[in-house]
Amino acid sequence: MGLISSKLLIINTITVTSNLWQFAISAKLFSFVRGLFCLEKIDKSKKFIFSIFKTNRFLPLVEMTGVIIFIFLINPLIPLTAKESTNIYNEAYRVEKISPVLSINLYEKVLEKEDISKKILKNTINRLFFLYIKFNRYEEIFILNSKFPPDKTRQKKTDQLVRNISLRLKIDESAFLEMVSICLRKDENSRKELLSVYNYYPSSYLLQYIFTIKFHTGDLETLAFLISEIPDINPVLKLAYTMRASKVYTTATSIEKAIKDAASISSLTDEQKSDILYFYGTYLRSNKKYRQSIRYFHMSATYAKKEEGLVAGEILEAAKTLFITGADKEACSLLKSKVQIQKESDEILNLFCKNKSGLRSVKRSIQNLAEKNDDEFYKKILKVINE
Amino acid sequence: MVNSLKVLYILTGFLFHADNLCVKTLFNERILPDGSFFCESCHSKSKLSTLPNRPGTYKITCYKCKHETLVKVEEENSSNGFFIEPEEKVEEPKVAATPKDEKELTEEEYKKYESIFLQDTQIISVGDAVSKPLIEINKFTIPKLKRQENWFDKVLSKFTLPEAAGSNPYFQFAKRYRYYLATAFFLLICLCIFIPIKNSYEEVKGEVDGLLLELNRHKPSKILDRNGVLVSEIFQKKTGSLKLSDYPPKLIKIILSVEDQNFYKHSGIDYFALMRATYKNIINMRYIQGASTITQQLARILIKDRRKSISRKFREALVAIALESKLSKDQILEAYLNQVYLGHGAFGIENGAKYYFNKTPDKLKTMEMILLSSLASAPNRYSPFKNRELSENRVRVIVNTLEGRDIISERFQNKINRFYETLQTPSSLTVFGSRYDKAPFVTEHIREFLKSLDPNINIYDIGGYTVETTLVQEIQEILSDEVAAHLNNLKEKGKIKRVKIKNSPDNTDVSDELQAAVIALDPSTGAVLFMHGGGEQFNSKNQFNRAVQMRRQTGSSIKPVLYASAIDSGTFNAASVLLDAPIMFSSPDGKGTWTPDNFGSAYEGEMNLRDALAKSKNTIAVQIGERMGLANLEKYYSAFFFPDVAEKNKRYRNDLSVTLGSLEISPLEMATVFGNFSNDGVIKRPYLISRVLNQEGKEIYKHLDKDEFQLKIPEERRVIASDTAEIMVSLMKGSANASGIRKYGYSGEIAGKTGTTNDNIDAWFVGTKPRLSMAIWIGFDDASYGMGKSGMGAELAAPLWARIGKKIKDLQVVPEEKFNFSKKATRLVVCRESGLFASDVCPDRVSELFTKEGRPSGTCRLSHDYVPRLR
């Protein structure tokens, strides 16, 4: 800890030094301005420059005023010129203390920046890694690890995670890891390899992993291949694929068809029914059919597994839709019980209902989310914040 | 004195010779008939006090203008001047007779008178017309003495009043009351002798108090432990400290018989013994017997003057008399028995008995008593180990004397030979090497403290103090060796490497040796149980008590304080989950950063406070501080360490580095603060000295009086709630176990925390349990040196804690008790991942302790599912 103090001292020294430099630079700058002023005088009076330096008693005062203005008015703005990645990282860390889930997008944004320093990169990756674990975003962990090879600590934690997932999926750890590594590729061979892995371990959960990873990597072609190759594929997976693909390839009518096809299957489980109704609700909301959307979310909730004292995710979506329609009170009235935060929008609505003004402290994160997602909810909430 | 005697002599000379005066004077023209003198210079007239009575030339000085005139006094017939007749007419035959009378005065006698009256001379002879010795004329007329036949007559004449005293009334008075005057004169002489003696005595008597302090100077000051067991003795030269009643009566009898038979009868000086000794020495024409009483011997010890001079003897006698007036006989004897030098560096019978026979006085046999009593008069000469024959002879004489006086009834003469044959020579030539100080750092602390009480108290110079402490002697006496052994062990195993820290300035004034500090106290009372302040042996160059005086950064050992603050303030509970991941703080302009790092840069993601403390996660500690806020942090740290505002302002730094131990704290402060965890959240001010008694046994200090270690803290203060303390003990049990303390053999209760500062400069372990809180520090004095890769708290300090803790347990010097808290924390089942009440789906449920205010805010809402949601 001996160096802690010295490190802080260094920080202070740097600050002071930089201030001194700024002072020196500003003094130089204003000297230059004074020089110009003098030259102007020379032209007018055709007097020698040094005689003006000697005779004009106000020039030093002008110079001093300029320096003071620079230090007190301009200098505070200097931090804004610091590296953007650093600023975003600092903001992410600040938001993390308020709401960890809302900091994720900001940390992700830091990684997109090119001016990122090694130290910030390391910190961001690590924090993001653990935040992904915290919010069960396991697929993102594997993607992150593929982009930034894990260090000893992350590797250890990843191994532990792989062990737990493999146990849950009841497959071999190495097979799971193989599946992940294949998923992260986009070549044609990978499709067949994935299919062979699935054929070896025909687990719907494994397929679910493949789909979530591919959704994140944007490799919809592989998913289309798998859907075509696997006849009895989970209709929910197919629907999820269609929902994603519709944004790229298909029209809205095909989604409706996909939903109807899925819903027409007689052997659906309650969970699958809930998922289908949920997807339909989101589809209606995206098409601004809010009333219907709310209804389908409620219907979805009736099939979902209920946890006592918790607001179901489907009800939460219904509340968001109400919020979009401007029915704030009605929206918040649905959140009387505890909310299980899974998504950023869950947290934002939760924060809105708890303390509207508190949203300002996470505004940057919401802005970022609004930029990333063409979602009416974020637009509406930004509007509320700006009001 | 000389002057007064001279005046006296003149006076007596006048008295006894006044009636021998005879005046005969001749005048010249300057002397007027009325006996006055006319000055030709200023024409003034003045009266002569005395007229010249012998022919010759005289110089007369005018009183007014100081003009000097020569006057010639001639025989009656040869004078041209007028002659003034005296009242009693002096006829020529008388004048003629004068020289006859004058012839009776010898030249020496004249000179004698000349010298006597010289000072008041007004008329000075400058010539001698008749070749006679010239005299001066004074206000006193020159006496004329009869020629003395021999010295006796001369002396006698001085004491005999002259037959004719003349008509002078003073002479008449003197003659009438001459016996009274002689008596008065004698008394005056006596007074002149008595006054200086009395003055000297008063002077000496005034010094006796100071001299008596000398007795205490050599009395050892004793440092006792909590049970009154001797821990240390401090002395310059070791003298005895027993009471008279501690000496066997027989021994006293023998010593009195040998040294001072009339001890209880005389008043400091035994005049009969003095006369007897003088007589015997004169008869034998050599020194064979002394007459110094025990009081005189004590006086000699006190005045430390060994010169053979009258003035020393005189002073010794006066001191002896003064001692008798100040002390009772028993006190004098007690002091003597404790102070008398018996050779080989042994002062006092107690030390003599220990040196010669390795016994206490009450265990001495008669022959041993006799031998000891034989030594007092000449310890080196009669030493049985140096001069056995002389010693034997001396013992024989004493035995004879004692038998004669019926002090010993047995026949010892035959036993003397055997006694000397069985007498064993001690291993050491002197007793100087036997100073007993098992706790030098404690002693030094006590010296400093007493000096702060009163600058005149220096236990090294003035002894006789009894310092009652709270120490556990059984541990204190082995502590120094235990520490040394541990450090040697570390060095031998190569766990310590002195590594220079880059870009740090050298401190050349300090030792290069590896140092250690150990201090333990009883948290329930604040009583310091033992302490050791260094790695090296205590010596003149290594007196710095690192346990108390040194302040160093504490590293992670501060974390329990941080966690306690967080829990007590309600910011977190033990189950609260924080993210252990790299963390970075930027300066406002974004150009400077601070990135507190975990040991080994290892991060584990989310973890609760319990695990974070056990694993000593720096990132989590910083986050705790950050979320508590600097103001809240300052409030708690101040309560723990700096209740005094000035002290806080001086020592506290208001930034997040305090969460990782950047504050400089002493081992004593750490032990004190950690004590609160096992003492219901209450800190007691530490103290080591429970009581100090002076030489007279009077209490001069009691521990409640002062902040002994100057920590500027109140005697007692609550820093955290009782239930917070219980939670902290629970957490710290985990961190103590994680330190590996169990593998070093300690099996008792313990709640503790290791600490290591950057570059392994300092290694700490602070642990507490009921009735014990102990802090250990290991490092170099020069903080620009680290201890190498292994120099961590868990590797260096924790094993020493275990080693000492095991000794304490084995010796059962600290009672084994269970932690006890007045307000119990509540145990609840929570989800480890969220720190909230566990739901049905929570896979990892743990039981955790909570304060009433710090319970989880709700039920866990995590899905705990490893299957991703497609939504």
CSV table of N, CA, C and O in Angstrom, one decimal, chain A residues 206-290:
chain,number,residue,atom,x,y,z
A,206,LEU,N,-28.9,-27.4,-26.0
A,206,LEU,CA,-27.7,-27.1,-26.7
A,206,LEU,C,-28.0,-26.3,-28.0
A,206,LEU,O,-27.3,-25.4,-28.3
A,207,LEU,N,-29.1,-26.7,-28.6
A,207,LEU,CA,-29.6,-25.9,-29.8
A,207,LEU,C,-29.9,-24.5,-29.4
A,207,LEU,O,-29.6,-23.5,-30.2
A,208,GLN,N,-30.5,-24.3,-28.2
A,208,GLN,CA,-30.8,-23.0,-27.8
A,208,GLN,C,-29.5,-22.2,-27.6
A,208,GLN,O,-29.5,-21.0,-28.0
A,209,TYR,N,-28.4,-22.8,-27.1
A,209,TYR,CA,-27.1,-22.1,-27.0
A,209,TYR,C,-26.6,-21.7,-28.4
A,209,TYR,O,-26.2,-20.6,-28.6
A,210,ILE,N,-26.8,-22.7,-29.3
A,210,ILE,CA,-26.3,-22.4,-30.7
A,210,ILE,C,-27.0,-21.2,-31.2
A,210,ILE,O,-26.4,-20.2,-31.8
A,211,PHE,N,-28.3,-21.2,-31.0
A,211,PHE,CA,-29.2,-20.1,-31.6
A,211,PHE,C,-28.8,-18.7,-30.9
A,211,PHE,O,-28.7,-17.7,-31.6
A,212,THR,N,-28.7,-18.7,-29.6
A,212,THR,CA,-28.4,-17.4,-28.9
A,212,THR,C,-27.0,-16.9,-29.4
A,212,THR,O,-26.8,-15.7,-29.6
A,213,ILE,N,-26.0,-17.8,-29.5
A,213,ILE,CA,-24.7,-17.3,-30.0
A,213,ILE,C,-24.8,-16.8,-31.4
A,213,ILE,O,-24.2,-15.7,-31.7
A,214,LYS,N,-25.5,-17.6,-32.2
A,214,LYS,CA,-25.6,-17.1,-33.6
A,214,LYS,C,-26.4,-15.8,-33.8
A,214,LYS,O,-26.1,-15.0,-34.6
A,215,PHE,N,-27.4,-15.7,-32.9
A,215,PHE,CA,-28.1,-14.4,-32.9
A,215,PHE,C,-27.2,-13.2,-32.7
A,215,PHE,O,-27.2,-12.2,-33.3
A,216,HIS,N,-26.3,-13.4,-31.7
A,216,HIS,CA,-25.3,-12.4,-31.4
A,216,HIS,C,-24.3,-12.1,-32.4
A,216,HIS,O,-23.8,-11.0,-32.7
A,217,THR,N,-23.8,-13.2,-33.1
A,217,THR,CA,-22.8,-13.1,-34.1
A,217,THR,C,-23.5,-12.7,-35.4
A,217,THR,O,-22.8,-12.3,-36.4
A,218,GLY,N,-24.8,-12.8,-35.5
A,218,GLY,CA,-25.5,-12.4,-36.7
A,218,GLY,C,-25.5,-13.4,-37.8
A,218,GLY,O,-25.8,-13.1,-39.0
A,219,ASP,N,-25.1,-14.6,-37.5
A,219,ASP,CA,-25.0,-15.7,-38.5
A,219,ASP,C,-26.3,-16.4,-38.7
A,219,ASP,O,-26.5,-17.5,-38.2
A,220,LEU,N,-27.2,-15.7,-39.4
A,220,LEU,CA,-28.6,-16.3,-39.5
A,220,LEU,C,-28.6,-17.4,-40.6
A,220,LEU,O,-29.5,-18.3,-40.5
A,221,GLU,N,-27.7,-17.4,-41.5
A,221,GLU,CA,-27.6,-18.4,-42.5
A,221,GLU,C,-27.4,-19.8,-41.9
A,221,GLU,O,-28.0,-20.8,-42.3
A,222,THR,N,-26.5,-19.9,-41.0
A,222,THR,CA,-26.3,-21.2,-40.3
A,222,THR,C,-27.5,-21.6,-39.6
A,222,THR,O,-27.9,-22.8,-39.6
A,223,LEU,N,-28.3,-20.7,-39.0
A,223,LEU,CA,-29.5,-21.1,-38.3
A,223,LEU,C,-30.5,-21.6,-39.3
A,223,LEU,O,-31.2,-22.6,-39.0
A,224,ALA,N,-30.6,-20.9,-40.4
A,224,ALA,CA,-31.5,-21.3,-41.4
A,224,ALA,C,-31.2,-22.7,-41.9
A,224,ALA,O,-32.1,-23.6,-42.1
A,225,PHE,N,-29.9,-23.0,-42.0
A,225,PHE,CA,-29.4,-24.3,-42.4
A,225,PHE,C,-29.8,-25.4,-41.3
A,225,PHE,O,-30.3,-26.4,-41.7
A,226,LEU,N,-29.6,-25.0,-40.1
A,226,LEU,CA,-30.0,-25.9,-39.0
A,226,LEU,C,-31.5,-26.2,-39.0
A,226,LEU,O,-31.9,-27.3,-38.8
A,227,ILE,N,-32.3,-25.1,-39.1
A,227,ILE,CA,-33.7,-25.3,-39.1
A,227,ILE,C,-34.1,-26.2,-40.3
A,227,ILE,O,-35.0,-27.1,-40.1
A,228,SER,N,-33.5,-26.1,-41.4
A,228,SER,CA,-33.8,-26.9,-42.5
A,228,SER,C,-33.4,-28.3,-42.3
A,228,SER,O,-34.0,-29.3,-42.8
A,229,GLU,N,-32.3,-28.5,-41.6
A,229,GLU,CA,-31.7,-29.9,-41.4
A,229,GLU,C,-32.3,-30.6,-40.3
A,229,GLU,O,-32.3,-31.8,-40.2
A,230,ILE,N,-32.9,-29.8,-39.3
A,230,ILE,CA,-33.5,-30.5,-38.1
A,230,ILE,C,-35.0,-30.5,-38.2
A,230,ILE,O,-35.6,-29.4,-38.0
A,231,PRO,N,-35.6,-31.6,-38.5
A,231,PRO,CA,-37.1,-31.6,-38.8
A,231,PRO,C,-37.9,-31.2,-37.5
A,231,PRO,O,-38.8,-30.4,-37.6
A,232,ASP,N,-37.6,-31.8,-36.4
A,232,ASP,CA,-38.4,-31.6,-35.2
A,232,ASP,C,-37.9,-30.5,-34.3
A,232,ASP,O,-37.8,-30.6,-33.1
A,233,ILE,N,-37.4,-29.5,-35.0
A,233,ILE,CA,-36.8,-28.4,-34.2
A,233,ILE,C,-37.9,-27.6,-33.3
A,233,ILE,O,-39.1,-27.6,-33.7
A,234,ASN,N,-37.5,-27.2,-32.2
A,234,ASN,CA,-38.4,-26.5,-31.3
A,234,ASN,C,-39.0,-25.3,-32.0
A,234,ASN,O,-38.3,-24.4,-32.6
A,235,PRO,N,-40.4,-25.2,-32.1
A,235,PRO,CA,-41.0,-24.2,-32.8
A,235,PRO,C,-40.7,-22.8,-32.3
A,235,PRO,O,-40.7,-21.8,-33.0
A,236,VAL,N,-40.4,-22.7,-31.0
A,236,VAL,CA,-40.0,-21.4,-30.4
A,236,VAL,C,-38.7,-20.9,-31.0
A,236,VAL,O,-38.5,-19.7,-31.3
A,237,LEU,N,-37.7,-21.9,-31.2
A,237,LEU,CA,-36.4,-21.5,-31.8
A,237,LEU,C,-36.7,-21.0,-33.3
A,237,LEU,O,-36.1,-20.0,-33.7
A,238,LYS,N,-37.6,-21.7,-33.9
A,238,LYS,CA,-37.9,-21.4,-35.3
A,238,LYS,C,-38.5,-20.0,-35.4
A,238,LYS,O,-38.2,-19.1,-36.2
A,239,LEU,N,-39.4,-19.7,-34.4
A,239,LEU,CA,-40.1,-18.4,-34.3
A,239,LEU,C,-39.1,-17.3,-34.0
A,239,LEU,O,-39.1,-16.2,-34.6
A,240,ALA,N,-38.2,-17.6,-33.0
A,240,ALA,CA,-37.2,-16.6,-32.7
A,240,ALA,C,-36.3,-16.3,-33.9
A,240,ALA,O,-36.0,-15.1,-34.1
A,241,TYR,N,-36.0,-17.3,-34.6
A,241,TYR,CA,-35.2,-17.1,-35.8
A,241,TYR,C,-36.0,-16.2,-36.8
A,241,TYR,O,-35.4,-15.3,-37.3
A,242,THR,N,-37.2,-16.5,-37.0
A,242,THR,CA,-38.1,-15.8,-37.9
A,242,THR,C,-38.2,-14.3,-37.5
A,242,THR,O,-38.1,-13.4,-38.3
A,243,MET,N,-38.3,-14.1,-36.2
A,243,MET,CA,-38.4,-12.7,-35.7
A,243,MET,C,-37.2,-11.9,-36.0
A,243,MET,O,-37.2,-10.8,-36.4
A,244,ARG,N,-36.0,-12.6,-35.9
A,244,ARG,CA,-34.7,-12.0,-36.2
A,244,ARG,C,-34.6,-11.8,-37.7
A,244,ARG,O,-34.2,-10.7,-38.1
A,245,ALA,N,-34.9,-12.8,-38.3
A,245,ALA,CA,-34.6,-12.8,-39.8
A,245,ALA,C,-35.6,-11.8,-40.5
A,245,ALA,O,-35.2,-11.3,-41.5
A,246,SER,N,-36.7,-11.6,-39.9
A,246,SER,CA,-37.7,-10.8,-40.5
A,246,SER,C,-37.2,-9.3,-40.7
A,246,SER,O,-37.5,-8.6,-41.6
A,247,LYS,N,-36.3,-9.0,-39.7
A,247,LYS,CA,-35.7,-7.6,-39.8
A,247,LYS,C,-34.7,-7.5,-40.9
A,247,LYS,O,-34.4,-6.4,-41.4
A,248,VAL,N,-34.2,-8.7,-41.4
A,248,VAL,CA,-33.2,-8.7,-42.4
A,248,VAL,C,-33.8,-9.1,-43.8
A,248,VAL,O,-33.7,-8.4,-44.8
A,249,TYR,N,-34.6,-10.2,-43.7
A,249,TYR,CA,-35.0,-10.8,-45.0
A,249,TYR,C,-36.5,-10.7,-45.3
A,249,TYR,O,-37.0,-10.5,-46.4
A,250,THR,N,-37.3,-11.0,-44.2
A,250,THR,CA,-38.7,-11.3,-44.5
A,250,THR,C,-39.6,-10.1,-44.2
A,250,THR,O,-39.2,-9.1,-43.6
A,251,THR,N,-40.9,-10.3,-44.5
A,251,THR,CA,-41.9,-9.2,-44.2
A,251,THR,C,-42.7,-9.6,-43.0
A,251,THR,O,-42.6,-10.7,-42.5
A,252,ALA,N,-43.5,-8.6,-42.5
A,252,ALA,CA,-44.3,-8.8,-41.3
A,252,ALA,C,-45.3,-9.9,-41.4
A,252,ALA,O,-45.5,-10.7,-40.5
A,253,THR,N,-45.8,-10.1,-42.5
A,253,THR,CA,-46.8,-11.2,-42.7
A,253,THR,C,-46.2,-12.6,-42.5
A,253,THR,O,-46.8,-13.4,-41.9
A,254,SER,N,-45.0,-12.7,-42.8
A,254,SER,CA,-44.3,-14.0,-42.6
A,254,SER,C,-44.2,-14.3,-41.1
A,254,SER,O,-44.2,-15.5,-40.7
A,255,ILE,N,-44.0,-13.3,-40.3
A,255,ILE,CA,-43.9,-13.5,-38.9
A,255,ILE,C,-45.2,-14.0,-38.4
A,255,ILE,O,-45.3,-14.9,-37.6
A,256,GLU,N,-46.3,-13.3,-38.8
A,256,GLU,CA,-47.6,-13.7,-38.4
A,256,GLU,C,-47.9,-15.2,-38.8
A,256,GLU,O,-48.4,-16.0,-38.0
A,257,LYS,N,-47.4,-15.5,-39.9
A,257,LYS,CA,-47.6,-16.9,-40.4
A,257,LYS,C,-46.8,-17.9,-39.5
A,257,LYS,O,-47.3,-18.9,-39.1
A,258,ALA,N,-45.6,-17.4,-39.2
A,258,ALA,CA,-44.7,-18.3,-38.3
A,258,ALA,C,-45.3,-18.5,-37.0
A,258,ALA,O,-45.3,-19.6,-36.4
A,259,ILE,N,-45.9,-17.4,-36.5
A,259,ILE,CA,-46.6,-17.5,-35.2
A,259,ILE,C,-47.8,-18.5,-35.2
A,259,ILE,O,-48.0,-19.3,-34.4
A,260,LYS,N,-48.5,-18.3,-36.3
A,260,LYS,CA,-49.7,-19.2,-36.4
A,260,LYS,C,-49.3,-20.6,-36.6
A,260,LYS,O,-49.9,-21.5,-36.0
A,261,ASP,N,-48.2,-20.8,-37.3
A,261,ASP,CA,-47.7,-22.2,-37.5
A,261,ASP,C,-47.3,-22.8,-36.2
A,261,ASP,O,-47.6,-23.9,-35.9
A,262,ALA,N,-46.6,-22.0,-35.5
A,262,ALA,CA,-46.1,-22.5,-34.2
A,262,ALA,C,-47.2,-22.7,-33.2
A,262,ALA,O,-47.3,-23.8,-32.5
A,263,ALA,N,-48.2,-21.8,-33.2
A,263,ALA,CA,-49.3,-22.0,-32.3
A,263,ALA,C,-50.2,-23.1,-32.7
A,263,ALA,O,-50.9,-23.7,-31.8
A,264,SER,N,-50.1,-23.5,-33.9
A,264,SER,CA,-51.0,-24.6,-34.4
A,264,SER,C,-50.5,-26.0,-33.9
A,264,SER,O,-51.2,-27.0,-34.0
A,265,ILE,N,-49.3,-26.1,-33.4
A,265,ILE,CA,-48.8,-27.3,-33.0
A,265,ILE,C,-49.5,-27.7,-31.7
A,265,ILE,O,-49.5,-26.9,-30.7
A,266,SER,N,-50.0,-28.9,-31.7
A,266,SER,CA,-50.8,-29.3,-30.5
A,266,SER,C,-50.0,-29.8,-29.3
A,266,SER,O,-50.4,-29.7,-28.2
A,267,SER,N,-48.8,-30.2,-29.5
A,267,SER,CA,-48.0,-30.8,-28.4
A,267,SER,C,-47.1,-29.7,-27.7
A,267,SER,O,-46.1,-30.0,-27.2
A,268,LEU,N,-47.5,-28.5,-27.8
A,268,LEU,CA,-46.7,-27.4,-27.2
A,268,LEU,C,-46.8,-27.5,-25.6
A,268,LEU,O,-47.8,-27.8,-25.1
A,269,THR,N,-45.6,-27.2,-25.1
A,269,THR,CA,-45.6,-27.1,-23.6
A,269,THR,C,-46.1,-25.7,-23.2
A,269,THR,O,-46.1,-24.8,-24.0
A,270,ASP,N,-46.4,-25.6,-21.9
A,270,ASP,CA,-46.8,-24.2,-21.4
A,270,ASP,C,-45.7,-23.2,-21.6
A,270,ASP,O,-46.0,-22.0,-22.0
A,271,GLU,N,-44.5,-23.6,-21.5
A,271,GLU,CA,-43.4,-22.7,-21.6
A,271,GLU,C,-43.3,-22.2,-23.1
A,271,GLU,O,-43.1,-21.0,-23.3
A,272,GLN,N,-43.5,-23.2,-24.0
A,272,GLN,CA,-43.5,-22.8,-25.4
A,272,GLN,C,-44.6,-21.9,-25.8
A,272,GLN,O,-44.4,-21.0,-26.5
A,273,LYS,N,-45.8,-22.2,-25.2
A,273,LYS,CA,-47.0,-21.4,-25.4
A,273,LYS,C,-46.7,-20.0,-25.0
A,273,LYS,O,-47.0,-19.0,-25.7
A,274,SER,N,-46.1,-19.9,-23.8
A,274,SER,CA,-45.8,-18.6,-23.2
A,274,SER,C,-44.8,-17.8,-24.1
A,274,SER,O,-45.0,-16.6,-24.4
A,275,ASP,N,-43.8,-18.5,-24.6
A,275,ASP,CA,-42.8,-17.9,-25.4
A,275,ASP,C,-43.4,-17.4,-26.7
A,275,ASP,O,-43.2,-16.3,-27.2
A,276,ILE,N,-44.3,-18.2,-27.3
A,276,ILE,CA,-45.0,-17.8,-28.6
A,276,ILE,C,-45.8,-16.6,-28.4
A,276,ILE,O,-45.7,-15.6,-29.2
A,277,LEU,N,-46.6,-16.6,-27.3
A,277,LEU,CA,-47.5,-15.4,-27.1
A,277,LEU,C,-46.6,-14.2,-26.8
A,277,LEU,O,-47.0,-13.1,-27.2
A,278,TYR,N,-45.5,-14.4,-26.1
A,278,TYR,CA,-44.6,-13.3,-25.8
A,278,TYR,C,-44.0,-12.7,-27.1
A,278,TYR,O,-44.0,-11.5,-27.2
A,279,PHE,N,-43.6,-13.6,-28.0
A,279,PHE,CA,-43.0,-13.1,-29.2
A,279,PHE,C,-44.1,-12.3,-30.0
A,279,PHE,O,-43.8,-11.3,-30.7
A,280,TYR,N,-45.3,-12.8,-30.0
A,280,TYR,CA,-46.4,-12.2,-30.7
A,280,TYR,C,-46.6,-10.8,-30.1
A,280,TYR,O,-46.9,-9.8,-30.8
A,281,GLY,N,-46.6,-10.7,-28.8
A,281,GLY,CA,-46.8,-9.5,-28.1
A,281,GLY,C,-45.7,-8.4,-28.5
A,281,GLY,O,-46.1,-7.3,-28.8
A,282,THR,N,-44.5,-8.9,-28.6
A,282,THR,CA,-43.4,-7.9,-29.0
A,282,THR,C,-43.6,-7.5,-30.5
A,282,THR,O,-43.4,-6.4,-30.9
A,283,TYR,N,-44.1,-8.5,-31.3
A,283,TYR,CA,-44.3,-8.2,-32.7
A,283,TYR,C,-45.4,-7.2,-32.8
A,283,TYR,O,-45.2,-6.2,-33.6
A,284,LEU,N,-46.5,-7.3,-32.1
A,284,LEU,CA,-47.5,-6.3,-32.1
A,284,LEU,C,-47.1,-4.9,-31.7
A,284,LEU,O,-47.4,-3.9,-32.2
A,285,ARG,N,-46.3,-5.0,-30.6
A,285,ARG,CA,-45.8,-3.7,-30.1
A,285,ARG,C,-44.9,-3.0,-31.1
A,285,ARG,O,-45.0,-1.8,-31.3
A,286,SER,N,-44.1,-3.8,-31.8
A,286,SER,CA,-43.2,-3.1,-32.8
A,286,SER,C,-44.0,-2.6,-33.9
A,286,SER,O,-43.6,-1.6,-34.6
A,287,ASN,N,-45.2,-3.1,-34.1
A,287,ASN,CA,-46.1,-2.6,-35.1
A,287,ASN,C,-47.1,-1.6,-34.6
A,287,ASN,O,-48.2,-1.3,-35.2
A,288,LYS,N,-46.8,-1.1,-33.3
A,288,LYS,CA,-47.6,-0.1,-32.7
A,288,LYS,C,-49.0,-0.5,-32.3
A,288,LYS,O,-49.9,0.3,-32.2
A,289,LYS,N,-49.2,-1.8,-32.3
A,289,LYS,CA,-50.5,-2.3,-31.9
A,289,LYS,C,-50.4,-2.6,-30.3
A,289,LYS,O,-50.3,-3.8,-29.9
A,290,TYR,N,-50.5,-1.5,-29.6
A,290,TYR,CA,-50.1,-1.6,-28.2
A,290,TYR,C,-51.2,-2.4,-27.4
A,290,TYR,O,-50.9,-3.2,-26.5
